[in-house]
């Protein structure tokens, strides 16, 4: 039996129910706080605030646990595929053979995009960041599928939008890259699996034969699984809050892409490679930079180490470290930037300073390394993250809608000027 939490304020005592989740985490339910006490809570960054109850992803930052719908990330990364994990996240259960076939067939069927989208793409300057292009193209789907705008859209329409999003995202992602490098876009090849199709659209050139390397396709599939959901992070919370206004799913996902873009969120893997390149440009002395990281007076920050919620280790990083080793070995990559990465990793894992501060290499560190080894350009790293996070965003949007959650509307503590007289311009 859970106890109530008591709050004493202004000499009066108030009680609030404590609710317990299925993994025994507890939360004080303050839904009636303002109504009964006149108080609100202040929690910048929402580090102590649960914005919802969710049945999608369980994360224990202290123990390094991550599970999608109850399934361990380690098992899913080893035994499942990205499309199967997408189905699991969105619909709540692992698909039967029949469900899986129909789901992947539907997705394959919708990979092509309206030709007019190419015109929108062509309007972007070639130096546009692919994340901006991707979020714009996803948002543009509202114009091609206006039914998605109706607040009381049917289940059928919602499902079709979900399928379209998963199907078209790789096409948009690859096209955003093609626009950047000034190459003609490739159309999807529906004979290929999800990741191979993306790789072909991304790398194939009209003048050359392109065969997808299965080692690369399988490493990519694993990376997408590892990124598929991470409960109420910045971009996911954005998707839910935008969706809570009954904006279209395309608009909500587009907003999530923009939230992911920032260097403190999805842009972190790009920052890792940029840091490694800067170290290389400065002579490649990893030790010098480890010392700089330890120096309190030095503004240098080691990118890709430690994590906001994982206090001991990032379970995704453990899986991905092995994948990174395999990929580098199988592809026989010889890259001085990746050598610096290995040196930093080794030192950080063995240096007491980093061990004490739990500054272990995180998922962004290894994903940056793998993407670089796979030949994916640095500013596409965040796009790869978005490709992986898409089913998580969709699942969270769908759950928010099915729970009938109210529009997100945080409060504030106002600290500005008090009421004052308007001063006409000639008297200012
Ligand atoms: C994520 O996967 O979304 C990142 O690790 C960031 C986070 O969870 O806060």
GROMACS .gro file of C-alpha atoms and ligand atoms in nm:
model
  437
    1UNK     CA    1   0.000   0.000   0.000
    2UNK     CA    2   0.152   0.333  -0.097
    3UNK     CA    3   0.151   0.617   0.152
    4UNK     CA    4   0.044   0.968   0.075
    5UNK     CA    5   0.304   1.245   0.061
    6UNK     CA    6   0.243   1.530   0.305
    7UNK     CA    7   0.317   1.893   0.242
    8UNK     CA    8   0.301   2.157   0.511
    9UNK     CA    9   0.259   2.512   0.388
   10UNK     CA   10   0.139   2.822   0.565
   11UNK     CA   11   0.061   2.614   0.871
   12UNK     CA   12  -0.170   2.379   0.684
   13UNK     CA   13  -0.110   2.017   0.591
   14UNK     CA   14  -0.195   1.876   0.250
   15UNK     CA   15  -0.176   1.517   0.129
   16UNK     CA   16  -0.097   1.398  -0.219
   17UNK     CA   17  -0.120   1.041  -0.346
   18UNK     CA   18   0.200   0.855  -0.428
   19UNK     CA   19   0.164   0.638  -0.735
   20UNK     CA   20   0.389   0.345  -0.813
   21UNK     CA   21   0.485   0.224  -1.158
   22UNK     CA   22   0.521  -0.139  -1.269
   23UNK     CA   23   0.895  -0.132  -1.189
   24UNK     CA   24   0.831   0.022  -0.846
   25UNK     CA   25   0.936   0.377  -0.922
   26UNK     CA   26   0.725   0.616  -0.718
   27UNK     CA   27   0.588   0.958  -0.800
   28UNK     CA   28   0.390   1.217  -0.606
   29UNK     CA   29   0.074   1.291  -0.799
   30UNK     CA   30   0.046   1.669  -0.779
   31UNK     CA   31  -0.241   1.709  -1.026
   32UNK     CA   32  -0.444   1.882  -0.749
   33UNK     CA   33  -0.154   2.084  -0.604
   34UNK     CA   34  -0.243   2.425  -0.747
   35UNK     CA   35  -0.613   2.381  -0.691
   36UNK     CA   36  -0.571   2.296  -0.323
   37UNK     CA   37  -0.266   2.503  -0.219
   38UNK     CA   38  -0.231   2.776  -0.483
   39UNK     CA   39   0.128   2.659  -0.532
   40UNK     CA   40   0.297   2.527  -0.841
   41UNK     CA   41   0.627   2.338  -0.858
   42UNK     CA   42   0.937   2.485  -1.018
   43UNK     CA   43   1.161   2.232  -1.192
   44UNK     CA   44   1.377   2.381  -1.470
   45UNK     CA   45   1.467   2.111  -1.720
   46UNK     CA   46   1.192   1.889  -1.569
   47UNK     CA   47   1.455   1.668  -1.404
   48UNK     CA   48   1.212   1.572  -1.126
   49UNK     CA   49   0.893   1.590  -1.323
   50UNK     CA   50   0.709   1.299  -1.478
   51UNK     CA   51   0.511   1.441  -1.769
   52UNK     CA   52   0.314   1.122  -1.830
   53UNK     CA   53   0.263   0.756  -1.736
   54UNK     CA   54   0.396   0.548  -2.022
   55UNK     CA   55   0.398   0.175  -2.099
   56UNK     CA   56   0.656   0.196  -2.379
   57UNK     CA   57   1.011   0.215  -2.247
   58UNK     CA   58   1.160   0.141  -1.908
   59UNK     CA   59   1.490   0.301  -1.821
   60UNK     CA   60   1.683   0.269  -1.496
   61UNK     CA   61   1.974   0.511  -1.509
   62UNK     CA   62   2.137   0.382  -1.189
   63UNK     CA   63   2.133   0.016  -1.296
   64UNK     CA   64   2.192   0.080  -1.668
   65UNK     CA   65   1.868  -0.089  -1.776
   66UNK     CA   66   1.681  -0.014  -2.096
   67UNK     CA   67   1.378  -0.215  -2.209
   68UNK     CA   68   1.127  -0.159  -2.485
   69UNK     CA   69   0.782  -0.292  -2.389
   70UNK     CA   70   0.954  -0.512  -2.129
   71UNK     CA   71   1.210  -0.661  -2.368
   72UNK     CA   72   1.578  -0.608  -2.286
   73UNK     CA   73   1.765  -0.387  -2.531
   74UNK     CA   74   2.045  -0.646  -2.534
   75UNK     CA   75   1.804  -0.917  -2.661
   76UNK     CA   76   1.640  -0.692  -2.915
   77UNK     CA   77   1.975  -0.574  -3.053
   78UNK     CA   78   2.095  -0.931  -3.088
   79UNK     CA   79   1.783  -1.112  -3.205
   80UNK     CA   80   1.543  -0.865  -3.358
   81UNK     CA   81   1.533  -0.629  -3.653
   82UNK     CA   82   1.458  -0.258  -3.669
   83UNK     CA   83   1.118  -0.306  -3.833
   84UNK     CA   84   1.020  -0.570  -3.577
   85UNK     CA   85   1.125  -0.335  -3.295
   86UNK     CA   86   0.929  -0.055  -3.462
   87UNK     CA   87   0.617  -0.273  -3.460
   88UNK     CA   88   0.679  -0.366  -3.096
   89UNK     CA   89   0.715  -0.004  -2.985
   90UNK     CA   90   0.415   0.122  -3.179
   91UNK     CA   91   0.167  -0.161  -3.128
   92UNK     CA   92   0.288  -0.292  -2.791
   93UNK     CA   93   0.366  -0.657  -2.879
   94UNK     CA   94   0.617  -0.843  -3.093
   95UNK     CA   95   0.448  -0.918  -3.427
   96UNK     CA   96   0.352  -1.266  -3.538
   97UNK     CA   97   0.503  -1.379  -3.868
   98UNK     CA   98   0.186  -1.273  -4.046
   99UNK     CA   99   0.172  -0.932  -3.876
  100UNK     CA  100   0.537  -0.872  -3.949
  101UNK     CA  101   0.502  -0.958  -4.316
  102UNK     CA  102   0.202  -0.737  -4.362
  103UNK     CA  103   0.370  -0.448  -4.172
  104UNK     CA  104   0.691  -0.464  -4.375
  105UNK     CA  105   0.498  -0.507  -4.700
  106UNK     CA  106   0.294  -0.195  -4.625
  107UNK     CA  107   0.609   0.001  -4.544
  108UNK     CA  108   0.783  -0.116  -4.860
  109UNK     CA  109   0.477  -0.017  -5.060
  110UNK     CA  110   0.491   0.344  -4.934
  111UNK     CA  111   0.861   0.427  -4.978
  112UNK     CA  112   0.807   0.642  -5.286
  113UNK     CA  113   0.726   1.011  -5.231
  114UNK     CA  114   0.521   1.254  -5.438
  115UNK     CA  115   0.730   1.401  -5.723
  116UNK     CA  116   0.645   1.755  -5.606
  117UNK     CA  117   0.848   1.688  -5.291
  118UNK     CA  118   1.153   1.687  -5.516
  119UNK     CA  119   1.068   2.045  -5.612
  120UNK     CA  120   1.061   2.145  -5.245
  121UNK     CA  121   1.397   1.973  -5.198
  122UNK     CA  122   1.544   2.155  -5.496
  123UNK     CA  123   1.448   2.486  -5.334
  124UNK     CA  124   1.694   2.430  -5.048
  125UNK     CA  125   2.044   2.575  -5.091
  126UNK     CA  126   2.298   2.293  -5.118
  127UNK     CA  127   2.466   2.396  -4.792
  128UNK     CA  128   2.144   2.339  -4.594
  129UNK     CA  129   2.190   2.117  -4.290
  130UNK     CA  130   2.016   1.786  -4.368
  131UNK     CA  131   1.824   1.798  -4.037
  132UNK     CA  132   1.652   2.121  -4.146
  133UNK     CA  133   1.570   1.965  -4.482
  134UNK     CA  134   1.441   1.646  -4.319
  135UNK     CA  135   1.213   1.822  -4.072
  136UNK     CA  136   1.078   2.046  -4.349
  137UNK     CA  137   1.003   1.754  -4.580
  138UNK     CA  138   0.833   1.559  -4.302
  139UNK     CA  139   0.622   1.864  -4.218
  140UNK     CA  140   0.543   1.909  -4.588
  141UNK     CA  141   0.362   1.573  -4.576
  142UNK     CA  142   0.074   1.759  -4.408
  143UNK     CA  143   0.016   1.929  -4.746
  144UNK     CA  144   0.020   1.602  -4.939
  145UNK     CA  145  -0.200   1.419  -4.687
  146UNK     CA  146  -0.434   1.690  -4.549
  147UNK     CA  147  -0.656   1.424  -4.386
  148UNK     CA  148  -0.386   1.401  -4.119
  149UNK     CA  149  -0.486   1.751  -4.003
  150UNK     CA  150  -0.834   1.659  -3.884
  151UNK     CA  151  -0.835   1.653  -3.502
  152UNK     CA  152  -1.071   1.354  -3.490
  153UNK     CA  153  -0.892   1.152  -3.757
  154UNK     CA  154  -0.984   0.787  -3.789
  155UNK     CA  155  -0.769   0.499  -3.664
  156UNK     CA  156  -0.722   0.397  -4.025
  157UNK     CA  157  -0.583   0.738  -4.116
  158UNK     CA  158  -0.352   0.737  -3.814
  159UNK     CA  159  -0.218   0.395  -3.911
  160UNK     CA  160  -0.163   0.499  -4.267
  161UNK     CA  161   0.028   0.808  -4.151
  162UNK     CA  162   0.243   0.586  -3.929
  163UNK     CA  163   0.325   0.357  -4.221
  164UNK     CA  164   0.397   0.652  -4.449
  165UNK     CA  165   0.632   0.806  -4.196
  166UNK     CA  166   0.839   0.491  -4.146
  167UNK     CA  167   0.838   0.424  -4.521
  168UNK     CA  168   0.930   0.771  -4.642
  169UNK     CA  169   1.176   0.881  -4.375
  170UNK     CA  170   1.476   0.693  -4.532
  171UNK     CA  171   1.386   0.840  -4.872
  172UNK     CA  172   1.383   1.194  -4.727
  173UNK     CA  173   1.699   1.133  -4.523
  174UNK     CA  174   1.892   1.009  -4.827
  175UNK     CA  175   1.754   1.292  -5.043
  176UNK     CA  176   1.857   1.554  -4.786
  177UNK     CA  177   2.211   1.421  -4.823
  178UNK     CA  178   2.195   1.412  -5.204
  179UNK     CA  179   2.083   1.774  -5.202
  180UNK     CA  180   2.379   1.865  -4.988
  181UNK     CA  181   2.636   1.698  -5.214
  182UNK     CA  182   2.464   1.806  -5.537
  183UNK     CA  183   2.399   1.455  -5.667
  184UNK     CA  184   2.078   1.336  -5.832
  185UNK     CA  185   1.842   1.163  -5.592
  186UNK     CA  186   1.790   0.787  -5.604
  187UNK     CA  187   1.444   0.638  -5.591
  188UNK     CA  188   1.372   0.360  -5.341
  189UNK     CA  189   1.440   0.003  -5.449
  190UNK     CA  190   1.163  -0.204  -5.296
  191UNK     CA  191   1.348  -0.531  -5.353
  192UNK     CA  192   1.581  -0.434  -5.069
  193UNK     CA  193   1.533  -0.449  -4.694
  194UNK     CA  194   1.482  -0.125  -4.497
  195UNK     CA  195   1.847  -0.044  -4.421
  196UNK     CA  196   1.988  -0.165  -4.754
  197UNK     CA  197   1.733   0.047  -4.936
  198UNK     CA  198   1.839   0.353  -4.737
  199UNK     CA  199   2.209   0.287  -4.798
  200UNK     CA  200   2.152   0.249  -5.170
  201UNK     CA  201   1.949   0.572  -5.191
  202UNK     CA  202   2.223   0.746  -4.995
  203UNK     CA  203   2.537   0.618  -5.167
  204UNK     CA  204   2.449   0.491  -5.516
  205UNK     CA  205   2.557   0.709  -5.807
  206UNK     CA  206   2.406   0.688  -6.155
  207UNK     CA  207   2.748   0.630  -6.312
  208UNK     CA  208   2.853   0.342  -6.089
  209UNK     CA  209   2.726   0.004  -5.978
  210UNK     CA  210   2.645  -0.001  -5.607
  211UNK     CA  211   2.610  -0.316  -5.402
  212UNK     CA  212   2.503  -0.281  -5.041
  213UNK     CA  213   2.756  -0.435  -4.803
  214UNK     CA  214   2.558  -0.666  -4.569
  215UNK     CA  215   2.802  -0.589  -4.283
  216UNK     CA  216   2.713  -0.221  -4.313
  217UNK     CA  217   2.338  -0.287  -4.348
  218UNK     CA  218   2.337  -0.509  -4.041
  219UNK     CA  219   2.543  -0.264  -3.831
  220UNK     CA  220   2.302   0.010  -3.930
  221UNK     CA  221   1.999  -0.202  -3.838
  222UNK     CA  222   2.148  -0.255  -3.490
  223UNK     CA  223   2.221   0.115  -3.448
  224UNK     CA  224   1.864   0.202  -3.536
  225UNK     CA  225   1.731  -0.049  -3.280
  226UNK     CA  226   1.951   0.101  -3.008
  227UNK     CA  227   1.822   0.450  -3.083
  228UNK     CA  228   1.456   0.356  -3.130
  229UNK     CA  229   1.325   0.495  -2.801
  230UNK     CA  230   1.454   0.650  -2.480
  231UNK     CA  231   1.141   0.747  -2.288
  232UNK     CA  232   1.074   1.118  -2.220
  233UNK     CA  233   1.391   1.277  -2.362
  234UNK     CA  234   1.388   1.627  -2.515
  235UNK     CA  235   1.269   1.533  -2.867
  236UNK     CA  236   1.013   1.278  -2.745
  237UNK     CA  237   0.867   1.524  -2.497
  238UNK     CA  238   0.851   1.771  -2.785
  239UNK     CA  239   0.661   1.525  -3.004
  240UNK     CA  240   0.415   1.457  -2.722
  241UNK     CA  241   0.360   1.821  -2.636
  242UNK     CA  242   0.314   1.930  -2.998
  243UNK     CA  243   0.082   1.632  -3.054
  244UNK     CA  244  -0.115   1.724  -2.742
  245UNK     CA  245  -0.244   2.032  -2.927
  246UNK     CA  246  -0.389   1.787  -3.183
  247UNK     CA  247  -0.138   1.900  -3.446
  248UNK     CA  248  -0.088   1.647  -3.724
  249UNK     CA  249   0.146   1.353  -3.658
  250UNK     CA  250   0.371   1.483  -3.938
  251UNK     CA  251   0.397   1.825  -3.770
  252UNK     CA  252   0.465   1.658  -3.432
  253UNK     CA  253   0.742   1.436  -3.570
  254UNK     CA  254   0.890   1.729  -3.760
  255UNK     CA  255   0.908   1.919  -3.429
  256UNK     CA  256   1.080   1.618  -3.270
  257UNK     CA  257   1.341   1.622  -3.547
  258UNK     CA  258   1.413   1.988  -3.471
  259UNK     CA  259   1.449   1.916  -3.100
  260UNK     CA  260   1.687   1.630  -3.177
  261UNK     CA  261   1.901   1.855  -3.396
  262UNK     CA  262   2.065   2.041  -3.106
  263UNK     CA  263   2.422   1.946  -3.004
  264UNK     CA  264   2.308   1.867  -2.649
  265UNK     CA  265   2.069   1.601  -2.780
  266UNK     CA  266   2.101   1.417  -3.114
  267UNK     CA  267   2.377   1.643  -3.240
  268UNK     CA  268   2.611   1.495  -2.978
  269UNK     CA  269   2.749   1.223  -3.207
  270UNK     CA  270   2.841   1.488  -3.464
  271UNK     CA  271   3.018   1.686  -3.188
  272UNK     CA  272   3.220   1.374  -3.097
  273UNK     CA  273   3.369   1.346  -3.446
  274UNK     CA  274   3.425   1.722  -3.467
  275UNK     CA  275   3.614   1.702  -3.135
  276UNK     CA  276   3.825   1.409  -3.264
  277UNK     CA  277   3.901   1.599  -3.584
  278UNK     CA  278   4.006   1.903  -3.381
  279UNK     CA  279   4.237   1.683  -3.170
  280UNK     CA  280   4.387   1.539  -3.489
  281UNK     CA  281   4.435   1.886  -3.637
  282UNK     CA  282   4.621   1.982  -3.319
  283UNK     CA  283   4.875   1.699  -3.358
  284UNK     CA  284   4.662   1.403  -3.247
  285UNK     CA  285   4.777   1.401  -2.884
  286UNK     CA  286   4.484   1.233  -2.705
  287UNK     CA  287   4.661   1.251  -2.368
  288UNK     CA  288   4.686   1.630  -2.391
  289UNK     CA  289   4.307   1.647  -2.431
  290UNK     CA  290   4.242   1.405  -2.149
  291UNK     CA  291   4.449   1.635  -1.927
  292UNK     CA  292   4.256   1.936  -2.054
  293UNK     CA  293   3.930   1.756  -1.969
  294UNK     CA  294   4.056   1.704  -1.613
  295UNK     CA  295   4.158   2.068  -1.572
  296UNK     CA  296   3.878   2.258  -1.401
  297UNK     CA  297   4.002   2.587  -1.547
  298UNK     CA  298   4.008   2.462  -1.904
  299UNK     CA  299   3.682   2.515  -2.097
  300UNK     CA  300   3.746   2.201  -2.307
  301UNK     CA  301   3.470   1.942  -2.268
  302UNK     CA  302   3.510   1.579  -2.368
  303UNK     CA  303   3.217   1.503  -2.598
  304UNK     CA  304   3.049   1.161  -2.587
  305UNK     CA  305   3.138   1.072  -2.229
  306UNK     CA  306   2.892   1.021  -1.941
  307UNK     CA  307   2.515   1.054  -1.970
  308UNK     CA  308   2.238   1.267  -1.822
  309UNK     CA  309   2.034   0.971  -1.702
  310UNK     CA  310   2.275   0.674  -1.697
  311UNK     CA  311   2.480   0.721  -1.384
  312UNK     CA  312   2.704   0.414  -1.416
  313UNK     CA  313   2.700   0.299  -1.776
  314UNK     CA  314   2.490   0.336  -2.087
  315UNK     CA  315   2.362  -0.013  -2.181
  316UNK     CA  316   2.340   0.094  -2.545
  317UNK     CA  317   2.709   0.187  -2.540
  318UNK     CA  318   2.806  -0.163  -2.425
  319UNK     CA  319   2.626  -0.321  -2.720
  320UNK     CA  320   2.742  -0.064  -2.967
  321UNK     CA  321   3.105  -0.084  -2.853
  322UNK     CA  322   3.112  -0.445  -2.971
  323UNK     CA  323   2.943  -0.346  -3.298
  324UNK     CA  324   3.199  -0.067  -3.344
  325UNK     CA  325   3.488  -0.311  -3.291
  326UNK     CA  326   3.331  -0.559  -3.540
  327UNK     CA  327   3.266  -0.293  -3.803
  328UNK     CA  328   3.616  -0.145  -3.779
  329UNK     CA  329   3.771  -0.490  -3.800
  330UNK     CA  330   3.551  -0.622  -4.082
  331UNK     CA  331   3.584  -0.309  -4.293
  332UNK     CA  332   3.956  -0.282  -4.217
  333UNK     CA  333   3.915   0.091  -4.170
  334UNK     CA  334   4.238   0.285  -4.132
  335UNK     CA  335   4.153   0.629  -4.003
  336UNK     CA  336   4.369   0.840  -3.768
  337UNK     CA  337   4.057   1.007  -3.625
  338UNK     CA  338   3.922   0.669  -3.519
  339UNK     CA  339   4.264   0.582  -3.372
  340UNK     CA  340   4.233   0.890  -3.150
  341UNK     CA  341   3.885   0.772  -3.052
  342UNK     CA  342   4.021   0.431  -2.948
  343UNK     CA  343   4.293   0.598  -2.743
  344UNK     CA  344   4.046   0.826  -2.566
  345UNK     CA  345   3.816   0.532  -2.502
  346UNK     CA  346   4.098   0.320  -2.359
  347UNK     CA  347   4.228   0.597  -2.135
  348UNK     CA  348   3.886   0.700  -2.010
  349UNK     CA  349   3.792   0.340  -1.925
  350UNK     CA  350   4.116   0.292  -1.729
  351UNK     CA  351   4.186   0.634  -1.579
  352UNK     CA  352   4.069   0.667  -1.217
  353UNK     CA  353   3.963   1.029  -1.274
  354UNK     CA  354   3.713   0.925  -1.543
  355UNK     CA  355   3.611   0.607  -1.359
  356UNK     CA  356   3.532   0.805  -1.041
  357UNK     CA  357   3.324   1.055  -1.233
  358UNK     CA  358   3.146   0.788  -1.439
  359UNK     CA  359   3.273   0.949  -1.756
  360UNK     CA  360   3.249   0.635  -1.971
  361UNK     CA  361   3.206   0.655  -2.351
  362UNK     CA  362   2.834   0.678  -2.425
  363UNK     CA  363   2.616   0.576  -2.719
  364UNK     CA  364   2.696   0.898  -2.909
  365UNK     CA  365   3.067   0.828  -2.888
  366UNK     CA  366   3.039   0.485  -3.049
  367UNK     CA  367   2.764   0.573  -3.296
  368UNK     CA  368   2.981   0.861  -3.421
  369UNK     CA  369   3.268   0.616  -3.472
  370UNK     CA  370   3.052   0.362  -3.657
  371UNK     CA  371   2.886   0.621  -3.880
  372UNK     CA  372   3.224   0.758  -3.977
  373UNK     CA  373   3.356   0.407  -4.050
  374UNK     CA  374   3.046   0.343  -4.263
  375UNK     CA  375   3.129   0.650  -4.471
  376UNK     CA  376   2.833   0.854  -4.346
  377UNK     CA  377   2.921   1.225  -4.345
  378UNK     CA  378   2.931   1.401  -4.009
  379UNK     CA  379   2.631   1.626  -4.055
  380UNK     CA  380   2.419   1.322  -4.142
  381UNK     CA  381   2.482   1.160  -3.802
  382UNK     CA  382   2.186   1.334  -3.639
  383UNK     CA  383   1.971   1.234  -3.935
  384UNK     CA  384   2.069   0.871  -3.866
  385UNK     CA  385   1.964   0.920  -3.505
  386UNK     CA  386   1.629   1.058  -3.624
  387UNK     CA  387   1.582   0.756  -3.851
  388UNK     CA  388   1.628   0.531  -3.548
  389UNK     CA  389   1.418   0.740  -3.307
  390UNK     CA  390   1.121   0.762  -3.543
  391UNK     CA  391   0.927   0.454  -3.416
  392UNK     CA  392   0.976   0.574  -3.058
  393UNK     CA  393   0.834   0.916  -3.140
  394UNK     CA  394   0.542   0.754  -3.321
  395UNK     CA  395   0.471   0.516  -3.032
  396UNK     CA  396   0.482   0.803  -2.783
  397UNK     CA  397   0.256   1.022  -2.999
  398UNK     CA  398   0.010   0.732  -3.037
  399UNK     CA  399   0.012   0.660  -2.663
  400UNK     CA  400  -0.045   1.028  -2.582
  401UNK     CA  401  -0.343   1.030  -2.817
  402UNK     CA  402  -0.487   0.701  -2.691
  403UNK     CA  403  -0.453   0.813  -2.328
  404UNK     CA  404  -0.652   1.124  -2.419
  405UNK     CA  405  -0.385   1.340  -2.258
  406UNK     CA  406  -0.471   1.709  -2.219
  407UNK     CA  407  -0.282   1.981  -2.401
  408UNK     CA  408   0.060   2.037  -2.242
  409UNK     CA  409   0.058   2.370  -2.064
  410UNK     CA  410   0.333   2.421  -1.803
  411UNK     CA  411   0.314   2.712  -1.560
  412UNK     CA  412   0.586   2.958  -1.463
  413UNK     CA  413   0.699   3.175  -1.177
  414UNK     CA  414   0.684   3.528  -1.315
  415UNK     CA  415   0.985   3.739  -1.214
  416UNK     CA  416   0.941   4.040  -1.448
  417UNK     CA  417   0.830   4.398  -1.389
  418UNK     CA  418   0.514   4.461  -1.191
  419UNK     CA  419   0.230   4.664  -1.339
  420UNK     CA  420   0.349   5.005  -1.460
  421UNK     CA  421   0.221   5.302  -1.661
  422UNK     CA  422   0.274   5.309  -2.037
  423UNK     CA  423   0.531   5.580  -2.126
  424UNK     CA  424   0.485   5.751  -2.462
  425UNK     CA  425   0.783   5.734  -2.697
  426UNK     CA  426   0.884   6.101  -2.669
  427UNK     CA  427   0.917   6.062  -2.290
  428UNK     CA  428   1.142   5.753  -2.292
  429LIG     C1  429   1.848   0.984  -2.609
  429LIG     O1  430   1.868   0.868  -2.648
  429LIG     O2  431   1.744   1.044  -2.633
  429LIG     C2  432   1.958   1.055  -2.542
  429LIG     O3  433   2.044   0.966  -2.480
  429LIG     C3  434   1.917   1.171  -2.459
  429LIG     C4  435   1.831   1.145  -2.340
  429LIG     O4  436   1.776   1.039  -2.318
  429LIG     O5  437   1.814   1.241  -2.262
   0.00000   0.00000   0.00000
